[in-house]
Coordinates of C-alpha atoms in Angstrom, one line a residue:
Chain F
M1 CA 147.1 -121.4 -97.9
E2 CA 149.7 -119.2 -96.2
E3 CA 152.6 -118.0 -98.3
K4 CA 155.2 -115.4 -97.5
R5 CA 153.8 -112.3 -99.2
T6 CA 156.6 -110.1 -100.7
N7 CA 156.5 -106.4 -101.0
H8 CA 154.3 -105.8 -104.0
M9 CA 155.8 -102.4 -104.8
E10 CA 159.3 -103.9 -105.2
Y11 CA 160.7 -105.0 -108.5
M12 CA 161.9 -108.6 -108.9
E13 CA 165.2 -109.5 -110.5
G14 CA 165.3 -109.0 -114.2
M15 CA 162.4 -106.6 -114.3
E16 CA 163.2 -103.4 -116.3
I17 CA 162.7 -100.2 -114.3
L18 CA 161.7 -97.0 -116.2
E19 CA 163.6 -94.6 -113.9
D20 CA 162.5 -91.6 -115.9
S21 CA 158.8 -92.3 -116.0
T22 CA 156.4 -90.5 -113.6
I23 CA 153.3 -91.9 -115.1
M24 CA 152.5 -94.4 -112.4
D25 CA 152.9 -91.7 -109.7
Q26 CA 150.7 -89.3 -111.6
V27 CA 148.0 -92.0 -112.1
I28 CA 148.0 -93.0 -108.4
E29 CA 148.0 -89.4 -107.2
K30 CA 145.1 -88.4 -109.4
M31 CA 143.1 -91.5 -108.5
K32 CA 143.6 -90.9 -104.8
A33 CA 142.4 -87.3 -105.2
Y34 CA 139.3 -88.3 -107.2
D35 CA 136.3 -87.7 -105.0
Y36 CA 133.4 -88.6 -107.2
H37 CA 130.8 -87.4 -104.7
K38 CA 131.7 -83.8 -105.3
Y39 CA 130.4 -83.6 -108.9
T40 CA 127.0 -82.2 -109.7
G41 CA 124.6 -82.4 -112.7
A42 CA 125.9 -79.1 -113.9
D43 CA 129.5 -80.6 -114.0
V44 CA 128.1 -83.5 -116.0
R45 CA 126.3 -81.3 -118.5
R46 CA 129.3 -79.1 -119.0
A47 CA 131.4 -82.2 -119.6
L48 CA 128.9 -83.6 -122.1
Y49 CA 128.8 -80.5 -124.2
R50 CA 132.5 -79.7 -124.4
D51 CA 134.6 -80.1 -127.5
N52 CA 137.7 -81.4 -126.1
R53 CA 137.0 -83.1 -122.7
T54 CA 139.5 -82.7 -119.9
P55 CA 140.3 -85.1 -117.0
E56 CA 138.0 -83.1 -114.9
D57 CA 135.2 -83.7 -117.4
F58 CA 136.0 -87.4 -117.4
A59 CA 135.8 -87.4 -113.6
A60 CA 132.3 -85.9 -113.7
L61 CA 131.1 -88.3 -116.3
L62 CA 132.2 -91.3 -114.2
S63 CA 130.5 -89.9 -111.0
P64 CA 127.2 -90.8 -109.6
A65 CA 126.0 -87.4 -110.7
A66 CA 126.1 -88.6 -114.3
E67 CA 123.7 -91.5 -113.6
P68 CA 120.5 -89.5 -114.5
F69 CA 122.2 -88.5 -117.8
L70 CA 122.9 -91.9 -119.2
E71 CA 120.6 -91.3 -122.2
E72 CA 122.3 -88.0 -123.0
M73 CA 125.7 -89.6 -122.6
A74 CA 124.7 -92.3 -125.0
Q75 CA 123.5 -89.8 -127.6
M76 CA 126.7 -87.9 -127.3
A77 CA 128.9 -91.0 -127.1
Q78 CA 127.3 -92.3 -130.3
K79 CA 127.9 -89.0 -132.0
E80 CA 131.6 -89.1 -131.0
T81 CA 132.0 -92.8 -132.1
R82 CA 130.4 -92.1 -135.5
K83 CA 132.6 -89.0 -135.9
H84 CA 135.8 -91.0 -135.4
F85 CA 134.9 -94.5 -136.6
G86 CA 131.8 -94.1 -138.8
N87 CA 129.7 -97.2 -138.4
S88 CA 132.7 -99.6 -138.5
V89 CA 133.1 -102.3 -135.9
Y90 CA 136.3 -104.3 -135.9
M91 CA 136.1 -108.1 -135.5
F92 CA 138.6 -110.3 -133.8
T93 CA 138.9 -113.4 -131.7
P94 CA 141.3 -114.3 -128.8
I95 CA 143.3 -117.5 -129.0
Y96 CA 144.4 -119.0 -125.7
I97 CA 147.6 -121.0 -126.5
A98 CA 148.6 -122.0 -122.9
N99 CA 147.0 -121.7 -119.4
Y100 CA 150.0 -122.4 -117.2
C101 CA 150.3 -119.7 -114.7
E102 CA 152.8 -118.8 -111.9
N103 CA 150.6 -116.3 -110.3
Y104 CA 148.2 -116.6 -107.4
C105 CA 145.4 -114.2 -108.2
I106 CA 142.5 -115.2 -106.1
Y107 CA 139.8 -114.1 -108.6
C108 CA 141.3 -115.9 -111.7
G109 CA 140.5 -119.3 -113.0
F110 CA 144.0 -119.8 -114.2
N111 CA 145.7 -119.1 -110.8
C112 CA 148.4 -121.6 -110.0
H113 CA 146.6 -123.1 -107.0
N114 CA 143.4 -123.8 -109.0
K115 CA 143.2 -127.4 -110.0
I116 CA 142.3 -127.2 -113.6
R117 CA 143.5 -129.1 -116.7
R118 CA 146.7 -127.3 -117.8
A119 CA 147.7 -127.3 -121.4
K120 CA 150.1 -125.7 -123.8
L121 CA 149.7 -125.9 -127.5
N122 CA 152.8 -126.8 -129.5
E123 CA 153.6 -125.1 -132.8
D124 CA 151.6 -127.7 -134.8
E125 CA 148.6 -127.3 -132.6
I126 CA 148.8 -123.5 -132.7
R127 CA 148.9 -123.7 -136.5
K128 CA 145.8 -125.9 -136.5
E129 CA 143.9 -123.6 -134.2
M130 CA 144.8 -120.5 -136.2
K131 CA 143.9 -122.1 -139.5
A132 CA 140.5 -123.1 -138.1
I133 CA 140.0 -119.5 -136.9
A134 CA 141.2 -117.9 -140.1
E135 CA 138.8 -120.1 -142.1
T136 CA 135.9 -118.3 -140.4
G137 CA 136.9 -115.1 -142.1
L138 CA 138.6 -113.4 -139.2
E139 CA 141.8 -111.4 -139.9
E140 CA 142.7 -110.2 -136.5
I141 CA 143.9 -112.4 -133.7
L142 CA 144.7 -111.8 -130.1
I143 CA 147.2 -114.2 -128.6
L144 CA 146.8 -115.0 -124.9
T145 CA 148.7 -117.2 -122.4
G146 CA 148.5 -117.8 -118.8
E147 CA 151.3 -115.9 -117.1
S148 CA 154.1 -118.4 -116.9
R149 CA 157.5 -117.3 -118.2
K150 CA 158.7 -120.8 -117.6
M151 CA 156.0 -122.6 -119.6
S152 CA 155.3 -119.9 -122.1
D153 CA 158.6 -118.1 -122.6
V154 CA 159.1 -115.1 -124.9
N155 CA 160.4 -117.3 -127.7
Y156 CA 157.4 -119.5 -127.5
I157 CA 155.1 -116.5 -127.8
G158 CA 157.3 -115.2 -130.6
E159 CA 156.8 -118.4 -132.6
A160 CA 153.1 -118.1 -132.1
C161 CA 153.3 -114.5 -133.4
K162 CA 155.2 -115.7 -136.5
I163 CA 152.5 -118.4 -137.2
A164 CA 149.8 -115.8 -136.6
R165 CA 151.3 -113.5 -139.2
E166 CA 150.8 -116.3 -141.8
Y167 CA 147.1 -116.5 -141.1
F168 CA 146.1 -113.0 -139.9
K169 CA 146.7 -109.4 -140.9
M170 CA 146.7 -108.1 -137.3
V171 CA 148.3 -109.7 -134.3
G172 CA 147.7 -108.5 -130.7
L173 CA 149.1 -109.8 -127.4
E174 CA 147.6 -110.3 -124.0
V175 CA 150.3 -112.0 -122.2
Y176 CA 152.4 -111.3 -119.1
P177 CA 154.2 -107.9 -118.9
M178 CA 157.8 -108.0 -120.1
N179 CA 160.8 -105.8 -120.7
S180 CA 161.0 -103.4 -123.7
D181 CA 163.6 -105.5 -125.5
E182 CA 161.3 -108.5 -125.3
Y183 CA 158.4 -106.4 -126.6
A184 CA 160.7 -105.3 -129.4
Y185 CA 161.4 -109.0 -130.2
L186 CA 157.7 -109.8 -130.3
H187 CA 157.1 -106.8 -132.5
E188 CA 159.7 -108.2 -134.9
C189 CA 157.8 -111.5 -134.8
G190 CA 154.7 -109.7 -136.1
A191 CA 152.8 -108.4 -133.1
D192 CA 151.9 -104.7 -132.9
Y193 CA 149.4 -104.3 -130.1
V194 CA 149.8 -105.1 -126.4
T195 CA 147.0 -105.1 -123.9
V196 CA 147.7 -105.4 -120.2
F197 CA 144.9 -105.4 -117.7
Q198 CA 146.0 -103.6 -114.5
E199 CA 143.1 -105.4 -112.8
T200 CA 142.9 -102.7 -110.1
Y201 CA 144.9 -99.4 -109.7
D202 CA 144.3 -99.5 -106.0
S203 CA 147.7 -100.8 -104.9
D204 CA 146.5 -101.9 -101.4
K205 CA 143.7 -103.9 -102.9
Y206 CA 146.0 -105.2 -105.6
E207 CA 148.3 -106.6 -102.9
T208 CA 145.5 -108.6 -101.3
L209 CA 144.4 -110.1 -104.6
H210 CA 147.7 -111.0 -106.2
L211 CA 149.3 -113.1 -103.5
A212 CA 152.2 -114.6 -105.4
G213 CA 154.1 -114.6 -108.7
H214 CA 155.6 -111.8 -110.8
K215 CA 152.2 -110.3 -111.3
R216 CA 152.3 -109.3 -107.6
V217 CA 154.7 -106.5 -108.6
F218 CA 152.3 -103.6 -109.1
P219 CA 154.7 -101.0 -110.7
Y220 CA 156.1 -103.5 -113.2
R221 CA 152.6 -104.2 -114.5
I222 CA 151.5 -100.5 -114.6
N223 CA 154.5 -99.6 -116.7
A224 CA 153.9 -102.4 -119.2
Q225 CA 152.3 -100.2 -121.8
E226 CA 155.1 -97.7 -121.7
R227 CA 157.7 -100.5 -122.2
A228 CA 155.7 -101.9 -125.0
L229 CA 155.7 -98.6 -126.8
R230 CA 159.4 -98.2 -126.2
G231 CA 159.7 -101.7 -127.7
G232 CA 158.1 -100.4 -130.9
M233 CA 154.5 -101.5 -130.6
R234 CA 152.0 -99.5 -132.4
G235 CA 149.2 -99.6 -129.9
V236 CA 148.5 -100.4 -126.3
G237 CA 145.4 -101.4 -124.4
F238 CA 144.2 -100.6 -120.9
A239 CA 141.8 -102.1 -118.5
A240 CA 140.7 -102.5 -114.9
L241 CA 138.8 -105.5 -114.0
L242 CA 135.8 -103.7 -112.7
G243 CA 134.4 -105.0 -109.5
L244 CA 137.7 -105.9 -107.8
A245 CA 137.8 -102.6 -106.0
D246 CA 135.9 -99.3 -106.2
F247 CA 135.0 -99.4 -109.9
R248 CA 134.7 -95.6 -110.3
K249 CA 138.2 -95.0 -109.1
D250 CA 139.5 -97.9 -111.1
A251 CA 137.8 -96.7 -114.3
F252 CA 139.1 -93.1 -113.6
A253 CA 142.7 -94.4 -113.2
T254 CA 142.4 -96.5 -116.3
G255 CA 141.4 -93.4 -118.3
I256 CA 144.0 -91.2 -116.8
H257 CA 146.7 -93.9 -117.4
A258 CA 145.7 -94.0 -121.1
Y259 CA 145.5 -90.2 -121.3
L260 CA 149.0 -89.7 -119.8
I261 CA 150.5 -92.4 -122.1
Q262 CA 148.8 -90.7 -125.1
R263 CA 150.2 -87.3 -124.2
K264 CA 153.7 -88.7 -123.7
Y265 CA 153.6 -91.0 -126.8
P266 CA 151.2 -89.1 -129.1
Y267 CA 151.7 -91.6 -131.9
A268 CA 150.5 -94.5 -129.8
E269 CA 147.1 -96.1 -130.7
I270 CA 145.0 -96.3 -127.5
A271 CA 142.4 -98.9 -126.7
F272 CA 140.2 -99.8 -123.7
S273 CA 138.8 -103.1 -122.6
C274 CA 135.9 -103.1 -120.2
P275 CA 135.9 -106.3 -118.3
R276 CA 133.8 -106.9 -115.1
L277 CA 134.2 -109.9 -112.9
R278 CA 132.6 -113.1 -114.1
P279 CA 132.0 -116.3 -112.2
I280 CA 135.1 -118.6 -112.3
I281 CA 135.7 -122.3 -111.8
N282 CA 136.0 -123.4 -108.2
N283 CA 135.3 -120.0 -106.7
D284 CA 131.8 -118.9 -106.1
K285 CA 132.6 -116.4 -103.4
I286 CA 133.2 -113.5 -105.7
N287 CA 130.2 -111.7 -106.9
P288 CA 130.3 -108.5 -108.9
K289 CA 127.9 -106.7 -106.7
D290 CA 128.5 -103.1 -107.6
V291 CA 129.0 -103.2 -111.4
H292 CA 125.7 -103.8 -113.1
E293 CA 125.1 -103.2 -116.7
R294 CA 124.0 -99.6 -116.0
E295 CA 127.3 -98.8 -114.3
L296 CA 129.4 -100.7 -116.9
L297 CA 127.7 -98.7 -119.7
Q298 CA 128.4 -95.5 -117.9
V299 CA 132.1 -96.4 -117.7
I300 CA 132.3 -97.4 -121.4
M301 CA 130.6 -94.1 -122.4
A302 CA 132.8 -92.1 -120.1
Y303 CA 135.9 -93.7 -121.8
R304 CA 134.4 -92.8 -125.2
L305 CA 133.6 -89.2 -124.3
F306 CA 137.0 -88.6 -122.7
M307 CA 139.0 -90.2 -125.5
P308 CA 136.8 -90.2 -128.6
F309 CA 139.6 -91.6 -130.8
A310 CA 140.3 -94.6 -128.7
G311 CA 139.3 -98.2 -129.6
I312 CA 136.9 -99.8 -127.1
T313 CA 136.6 -103.6 -127.0
I314 CA 133.5 -105.3 -125.7
S315 CA 134.1 -108.6 -124.0
T316 CA 132.2 -111.9 -124.3
R317 CA 131.8 -111.6 -120.5
E318 CA 128.7 -109.6 -121.6
C319 CA 125.6 -111.0 -123.1
E320 CA 124.4 -110.7 -126.7
R321 CA 121.9 -108.0 -125.9
F322 CA 124.4 -105.7 -124.2
R323 CA 127.1 -106.2 -126.8
N324 CA 124.7 -105.5 -129.7
H325 CA 123.6 -102.2 -128.1
V326 CA 127.0 -101.1 -126.9
T327 CA 128.5 -101.4 -130.4
Q328 CA 125.8 -98.9 -131.5
I329 CA 126.9 -96.4 -128.8
A330 CA 130.6 -96.6 -128.0
A331 CA 132.4 -100.0 -128.6
T332 CA 134.4 -100.3 -131.7
K333 CA 135.7 -103.9 -131.5
I334 CA 134.0 -107.1 -130.8
S335 CA 135.1 -110.7 -130.4
S336 CA 133.2 -113.7 -131.7
S337 CA 133.6 -117.5 -131.8
V338 CA 135.3 -117.1 -128.4
S339 CA 136.6 -119.8 -126.2
T340 CA 138.8 -119.1 -123.2
G341 CA 140.0 -122.7 -123.1
I342 CA 143.0 -124.1 -124.8
G343 CA 142.8 -125.9 -128.1
S344 CA 139.1 -125.7 -128.7
H345 CA 138.9 -124.1 -132.1
S346 CA 140.2 -126.9 -134.2
D347 CA 138.5 -130.3 -134.4
E348 CA 142.0 -131.8 -134.8
I349 CA 143.2 -131.3 -131.3
D350 CA 142.6 -134.3 -129.0
A351 CA 140.5 -133.7 -125.9
E352 CA 143.4 -134.8 -123.6
D353 CA 145.6 -132.0 -125.1
Q354 CA 143.0 -129.3 -124.3
G355 CA 143.0 -127.1 -121.2
D356 CA 140.3 -125.6 -119.1
S357 CA 138.8 -122.1 -119.5
Q358 CA 139.8 -118.9 -117.7
F359 CA 136.2 -117.8 -117.2
E360 CA 132.7 -118.5 -118.5
I361 CA 131.6 -116.4 -121.4
A362 CA 128.1 -115.0 -121.8
D363 CA 128.0 -114.6 -125.6
N364 CA 128.7 -117.8 -127.5
R365 CA 127.9 -116.5 -130.9
T366 CA 130.0 -117.4 -133.9
Y367 CA 131.7 -115.0 -136.2
D368 CA 128.9 -115.3 -138.7
E369 CA 126.3 -114.7 -136.1
V370 CA 128.0 -111.6 -134.7
Y371 CA 128.7 -110.4 -138.3
A372 CA 125.0 -110.7 -139.1
A373 CA 123.9 -109.0 -135.9
L374 CA 126.1 -106.0 -136.7
V375 CA 124.8 -105.7 -140.2
D376 CA 121.2 -105.9 -138.8
G377 CA 122.0 -103.1 -136.5
G378 CA 123.2 -100.9 -139.4
M379 CA 126.9 -101.3 -138.6
Q380 CA 129.7 -102.3 -140.9
P381 CA 131.8 -105.2 -139.6
V382 CA 135.5 -104.7 -140.5
N383 CA 138.0 -107.6 -140.4
N384 CA 141.1 -105.5 -140.9
D385 CA 142.1 -101.9 -141.1
Y386 CA 145.8 -102.2 -140.5
V387 CA 149.1 -102.9 -142.2
Y388 CA 152.2 -104.2 -140.6
V389 CA 155.2 -102.0 -141.4
Chain V
M1 CA 139.9 -66.8 -104.7
E2 CA 143.3 -68.1 -105.8
K3 CA 145.6 -65.6 -107.4
D4 CA 145.6 -66.2 -111.2
T5 CA 149.0 -65.5 -112.6
L6 CA 150.8 -66.1 -115.8
V7 CA 154.0 -68.1 -115.2
I8 CA 156.7 -68.1 -117.8
G9 CA 160.0 -69.8 -117.1
G10 CA 159.4 -69.4 -113.3
H11 CA 158.5 -65.7 -113.6
E12 CA 155.1 -64.6 -112.5
F13 CA 153.0 -61.9 -114.2
S14 CA 149.6 -60.6 -113.3
S15 CA 148.9 -59.1 -116.7
R16 CA 148.1 -61.3 -119.7
F17 CA 148.7 -58.6 -122.3
I18 CA 152.1 -58.5 -124.0
L19 CA 153.0 -55.6 -126.2
G20 CA 154.5 -56.6 -129.5
S21 CA 157.2 -54.6 -131.2
G22 CA 156.1 -54.0 -134.8
K23 CA 155.1 -50.4 -134.6
Y24 CA 156.9 -48.7 -131.8
N25 CA 156.6 -45.2 -130.3
L26 CA 156.6 -43.6 -127.0
D27 CA 152.8 -43.1 -126.9
L28 CA 152.2 -46.7 -127.6
I29 CA 154.5 -48.0 -124.9
K30 CA 153.0 -45.5 -122.4
A31 CA 149.5 -46.6 -123.3
A32 CA 150.4 -50.3 -123.2
V33 CA 151.8 -49.9 -119.7
E34 CA 149.3 -47.4 -118.2
Y35 CA 146.1 -48.5 -119.9
A36 CA 146.6 -52.1 -120.9
G37 CA 148.7 -53.0 -117.8
A38 CA 151.4 -54.6 -119.9
E39 CA 154.2 -56.1 -117.8
I40 CA 156.1 -57.6 -120.7
I41 CA 157.1 -55.6 -123.7
T42 CA 158.7 -57.0 -126.8
L43 CA 161.8 -55.4 -128.2
A44 CA 163.4 -55.9 -131.6
V45 CA 167.0 -56.3 -130.8
R46 CA 167.9 -54.8 -134.2
R47 CA 166.1 -51.6 -133.1
A48 CA 168.0 -51.4 -129.8
N49 CA 170.5 -48.9 -130.7
T50 CA 172.6 -48.6 -127.6
N51 CA 175.0 -45.9 -128.5
G52 CA 172.9 -43.4 -130.4
T53 CA 169.8 -41.4 -129.8
G54 CA 166.3 -42.7 -130.1
N55 CA 167.1 -45.8 -128.3
I56 CA 163.9 -47.7 -127.6
L57 CA 165.2 -49.1 -124.3
D58 CA 165.0 -45.6 -122.9
Y59 CA 161.2 -45.5 -123.3
I60 CA 160.5 -48.7 -121.4
P61 CA 159.8 -48.4 -117.7
K62 CA 162.2 -50.3 -115.4
N63 CA 159.5 -52.5 -113.8
V64 CA 158.6 -53.9 -117.2
T65 CA 160.1 -57.2 -118.4
L66 CA 161.8 -56.9 -121.7
L67 CA 161.2 -59.6 -124.2
P68 CA 163.8 -59.2 -126.9
N69 CA 163.0 -60.9 -130.1
T70 CA 165.1 -62.2 -132.9
S71 CA 163.4 -60.5 -135.8
G72 CA 165.8 -60.3 -138.7
A73 CA 167.0 -63.9 -138.2
R74 CA 166.6 -66.2 -141.1
T75 CA 168.1 -69.2 -139.6
A76 CA 168.4 -70.8 -136.1
E77 CA 172.1 -69.7 -136.0
E78 CA 171.2 -66.1 -136.7
A79 CA 168.5 -66.2 -134.0
V80 CA 171.0 -67.6 -131.5
R81 CA 173.5 -64.7 -132.3
I82 CA 170.7 -62.1 -131.9
A83 CA 169.6 -63.7 -128.6
R84 CA 173.2 -63.6 -127.2
L85 CA 173.5 -60.0 -128.3
A86 CA 170.3 -59.1 -126.4
R87 CA 171.7 -60.7 -123.3
E88 CA 175.0 -58.8 -123.8
V89 CA 173.2 -55.5 -123.8
G90 CA 171.4 -56.3 -120.6
C91 CA 168.0 -57.4 -121.9
G92 CA 167.9 -60.4 -119.5
D93 CA 167.2 -64.1 -120.2
F94 CA 163.9 -63.9 -122.0
V95 CA 163.9 -64.2 -125.7
K96 CA 161.2 -64.5 -128.3
I97 CA 162.3 -66.4 -131.3
E98 CA 161.2 -65.1 -134.6
I99 CA 162.7 -66.7 -137.7
M100 CA 161.4 -65.7 -141.1
R101 CA 162.5 -66.8 -144.5
D102 CA 159.7 -64.8 -146.1
T103 CA 159.7 -61.1 -146.2
K104 CA 156.3 -60.8 -147.8
Y105 CA 154.0 -62.5 -145.2
L106 CA 156.6 -62.8 -142.4
L107 CA 155.4 -66.3 -141.6
P108 CA 157.6 -68.1 -139.0
D109 CA 159.8 -70.9 -140.1
N110 CA 158.8 -73.7 -137.7
Q111 CA 161.7 -76.1 -138.4
E112 CA 164.4 -73.4 -137.8
T113 CA 162.5 -72.3 -134.7
I114 CA 162.6 -75.7 -133.2
R115 CA 166.4 -75.8 -133.7
A116 CA 166.9 -72.3 -132.2
T117 CA 164.7 -73.2 -129.3
E118 CA 166.8 -76.2 -128.4
M119 CA 170.1 -74.2 -128.7
L120 CA 168.9 -71.3 -126.7
A121 CA 167.2 -73.3 -124.0
K122 CA 170.5 -75.1 -123.5
E123 CA 172.1 -71.7 -123.0
G124 CA 169.7 -70.9 -120.2
F125 CA 167.4 -68.6 -122.0
I126 CA 163.7 -68.4 -121.3
V127 CA 162.6 -69.2 -124.8
M128 CA 159.3 -68.1 -126.2
P129 CA 159.0 -69.3 -129.8
Y130 CA 156.7 -67.6 -132.3
M131 CA 155.3 -70.3 -134.5
Y132 CA 152.7 -71.4 -137.0
P133 CA 150.2 -73.5 -135.0
D134 CA 151.2 -77.1 -135.7
L135 CA 150.7 -79.6 -133.0
N136 CA 153.8 -81.7 -133.8
V137 CA 155.9 -78.6 -133.9
A138 CA 154.5 -77.4 -130.6
R139 CA 155.4 -80.8 -129.0
D140 CA 158.9 -80.5 -130.4
L141 CA 159.2 -77.0 -129.0
Q142 CA 158.1 -78.3 -125.6
N143 CA 160.6 -81.1 -125.7
A144 CA 163.3 -78.6 -126.9
G145 CA 162.8 -76.6 -123.7
A146 CA 160.5 -73.8 -124.7
A147 CA 158.9 -71.8 -121.8
A148 CA 155.8 -70.9 -123.8
V149 CA 154.5 -71.5 -127.3
M150 CA 153.3 -68.5 -129.3
P151 CA 151.1 -69.5 -132.2
L152 CA 149.9 -66.9 -134.7
A153 CA 146.3 -66.1 -135.0
A154 CA 146.6 -64.6 -138.5
P155 CA 149.4 -63.2 -140.7
I156 CA 151.2 -60.6 -138.7
G157 CA 149.9 -57.0 -138.9
T158 CA 146.7 -58.0 -140.6
N159 CA 144.3 -57.5 -137.7
K160 CA 142.3 -60.5 -139.1
G161 CA 141.7 -62.2 -135.8
L162 CA 141.6 -65.9 -134.9
C163 CA 142.0 -67.4 -138.4
T164 CA 143.8 -70.4 -136.8
K165 CA 141.3 -70.9 -134.0
E166 CA 140.8 -74.7 -134.4
F167 CA 144.5 -75.3 -134.3
I168 CA 145.1 -73.0 -131.4
K169 CA 142.4 -74.9 -129.5
I170 CA 144.3 -78.1 -130.1
L171 CA 147.5 -76.6 -128.8
V172 CA 145.7 -75.4 -125.7
A173 CA 144.4 -78.9 -125.1
E174 CA 147.6 -80.8 -125.7
I175 CA 150.5 -78.7 -124.7
D176 CA 151.5 -78.2 -121.0
L177 CA 153.0 -74.8 -121.6
P178 CA 151.4 -71.3 -121.7
I179 CA 149.9 -70.8 -125.2
I180 CA 150.3 -67.1 -126.0
V181 CA 148.4 -66.0 -129.1
D182 CA 150.6 -63.7 -131.1
A183 CA 150.1 -61.9 -134.3
G184 CA 146.9 -61.1 -136.2
I185 CA 144.7 -60.1 -133.2
G186 CA 143.0 -57.0 -134.5
A187 CA 140.2 -56.2 -132.0
P188 CA 139.5 -56.6 -128.3
S189 CA 136.7 -59.1 -129.1
Q190 CA 139.2 -61.4 -130.9
A191 CA 141.6 -61.2 -127.9
C192 CA 138.6 -62.0 -125.6
E193 CA 137.7 -65.0 -127.8
A194 CA 141.3 -66.4 -127.7
M195 CA 141.4 -66.0 -123.9
E196 CA 138.0 -67.8 -123.6
L197 CA 139.3 -70.8 -125.3
G198 CA 142.2 -71.0 -123.0
A199 CA 145.1 -68.9 -124.3
A200 CA 147.4 -67.9 -121.5
A201 CA 148.1 -64.4 -122.8
I202 CA 147.7 -62.2 -125.9
M203 CA 150.4 -60.3 -127.7
A204 CA 149.3 -57.5 -129.9
N205 CA 150.8 -54.4 -131.4
T206 CA 149.2 -53.2 -134.6
A207 CA 145.7 -53.3 -133.3
I208 CA 146.5 -50.7 -130.7
A209 CA 149.2 -48.8 -132.6
T210 CA 146.8 -48.2 -135.5
A211 CA 143.7 -47.3 -133.4
G212 CA 142.2 -43.9 -133.5
D213 CA 142.6 -43.4 -129.8
I214 CA 145.6 -45.4 -128.6
P215 CA 145.1 -45.2 -124.8
K216 CA 141.4 -46.0 -125.1
M217 CA 142.1 -49.0 -127.3
A218 CA 144.8 -50.1 -124.8
G219 CA 142.2 -50.1 -122.1
A220 CA 139.7 -51.9 -124.2
F221 CA 142.2 -54.7 -124.8
K222 CA 142.9 -55.0 -121.0
K223 CA 139.2 -55.4 -120.3
A224 CA 138.7 -57.9 -123.1
I225 CA 141.6 -60.1 -122.0
E226 CA 140.4 -60.1 -118.4
A227 CA 136.9 -60.9 -119.5
G228 CA 138.0 -63.8 -121.7
R229 CA 140.3 -65.1 -118.9
E230 CA 137.5 -65.1 -116.4
A231 CA 135.1 -66.8 -118.8
Y232 CA 137.7 -69.5 -119.4
L233 CA 138.3 -70.0 -115.7
S234 CA 134.6 -70.2 -114.9
G235 CA 133.9 -72.8 -117.6
L236 CA 131.8 -71.8 -120.6
G237 CA 128.2 -72.9 -120.4
R238 CA 126.9 -75.6 -122.8
I239 CA 125.6 -74.7 -126.2
L240 CA 122.1 -76.2 -126.6
E241 CA 121.9 -78.4 -129.6
H242 CA 118.6 -78.4 -131.3
G243 CA 117.3 -81.4 -133.1
A244 CA 119.0 -84.0 -130.8
S245 CA 116.0 -86.2 -130.3
A246 CA 115.5 -88.8 -127.6
S247 CA 112.7 -90.4 -129.5
S248 CA 114.7 -93.6 -129.9
P249 CA 116.5 -93.9 -126.7
L250 CA 119.8 -95.7 -126.9
T251 CA 119.7 -96.9 -123.3
G252 CA 116.3 -98.5 -123.3
F253 CA 117.9 -101.9 -123.5
L254 CA 119.2 -101.8 -120.0
E255 CA 117.5 -104.2 -117.7

C-alpha cells in the first residue's frame, strides 16, 4: 500500500509546540553518542556499586559488558527496590475502551489498515466494564484507546475518566498524545498519570514504522510527557517498544528521557514500562529476535539501578514465570485480569459490541491469582497508594 | 589530558581553592596565593575601607579575582545594596551572597538568599550564594540565575568538617552548577573528602588562619584539594560489600 509519506519531524496543524524545551534534542544527541561497545566489566562494576548512578553508569549497565553481571545486577536491583518500595507491588488493570485508530503503524494490531473488529464502548458500557473490574478488588485503572481523535475525542476520554473516578482511586491514561490544555482537562476529569510509549527513539526507524496518521509526528510524541506535566498531571510513564530498533539504544534513550524530565520537573513521578514486541493479528513477519528474556531483564534492572525511585510496570506480554521473578527484583507494578480487546470484562456486553485485541498476552491470570502469587513470593500486593488532590 | 578548570559565570580558574574572608591579614592572603594557589579571594565589602589606611584591597594581588561578599546583610534588599557598592568601588561583577538573620551561628537565610540571587542576577552580577544545603533551595537558586551554589559543610568557623555530607552529595548529583563547599572545612582531609564526592571547589579561611604554620597549612590544603579532585575525576573504586550472598540466585529463572 503506497501512501504519500509526510515529513515525520514536522508538526501537524493544532499540535502544540514546546518552543522552549530542549529535551528531545538532548535525548537524541545522547542516544546517538551512545556507543555500548566501549564499556568494560570495570565500568559495570563501578556503576553497580555507586550510590547515585549517573547517565554514564546507566550506559554501562545497558551495555553487553554487563551481561556477565546479571546476577550481581539483580542483587543490587533488589536492594534498591526494597529500599524505595519495601516489598510492595502495586496492582492495576488496563481497560481498552475503543480500538479505532487513524495511524498506520506496521507492527500494531490496531493499525488502521488491519481488518479487525472495531468497537467503541459507550458510557453505559464503560460503566459496566469498570464495575466488573472494580468488583475484583482492583482500585487502579489504566484507560486505553486506539489513537483516533475522531472516534475517541478528548471529551469522550474525559467522560471515561469521570466514570473511572467513581469506581477507582487511581486513574491513568495511555491514549494518543495531546496538547497541555487537553491534559489539564483530563486531569480535572480525574486522571493523574499519563504514559506514552515512544516506541523507538531512532527517528529514522520511527519514520519507516509509522507510515501515516498523527503518530507519525515524532517530536509531538516525544514531548508528550512534558505537555502532560504542564497540564498538571502528577506522573508520567516512558517506554520504548523493545525490538523495533536497536534495543540498547532505545532503552538508553528511554532512561535519559525520563532522567531529563525528572531533572526539569523534580516533582513529577516517573515510571517505566518495558514492552517487547509480541505477535499480532494478521502479521507474522515481525519476530523479536534480539530481545530475549535475558536482555529484557538487563534493561529492567538498568532502569531500576539508574532511577531507583521510579515505578516499573511489568506487562502481560511476559509470562507468569518471568513476571513473578521480576517483581522480586525490580518491577513495582503488575497488571492482572488483562484483556487488550474491547468490552471483554463484563458479561453484560454483547459479542457484537466487542472489539478485537491489540496483541496476544502471555499471562492470563486473574487478579486473585496474581495476588496469591505475590503473597507466595513474600511480596505485599497494594491496590492503592494515592490520593487525588 | 583535558585541561580541568573551574568555570564560574564564564570565567575560568585553574585553582579550586577559594580563600574566605573571616579572619584576614596580610600573612594569610600571601599564604593563600603563594602556597594554596588561590585565584579567588573573598572580601567583606564592609571591611573595604577605600579612603583610610589598612584597606584590605591593598593586600590582594592584581591577578587575583575578588569575590566581594554581602556579609552584614540581613535581607535581600540589604545584600543588593552591598553588592552594588562593591561594584561601585571596582570589585567587579562577582558577588557572594551572605545573608544572616542570626548573629550567634551565622547560618544563611535561604529564602532571602533566593530573592537576592534573582535580583542580582538580573543586574548582571555573577552570583555565588552561600546557603544551607537544601535541594529545593538549590534548584530555586539555579533557576534564579546563580553561577554556583555554595553549601555550608558545618557552622562557619567551627572547623567541624563535612557535617552536611549527605546533602552536599545530593546537590552535586542534582544541580548543574559548580557546588562550592563553603564554611566548616577544618582540615585538608575534609577538603579532600568534599572534592572526592564531586565538589567543584573549597572555600576555607579559619582552618588556615588558625593553623600553627599558616604557609604550610595553605600548601597542605592545595595538595588535598588536588588529590580529591583527581580521585573524583578518576572514579572511586567500589567498596566491597561483605555478606552479599549469591546462594539464592535471583536470575536462575531465566531460560
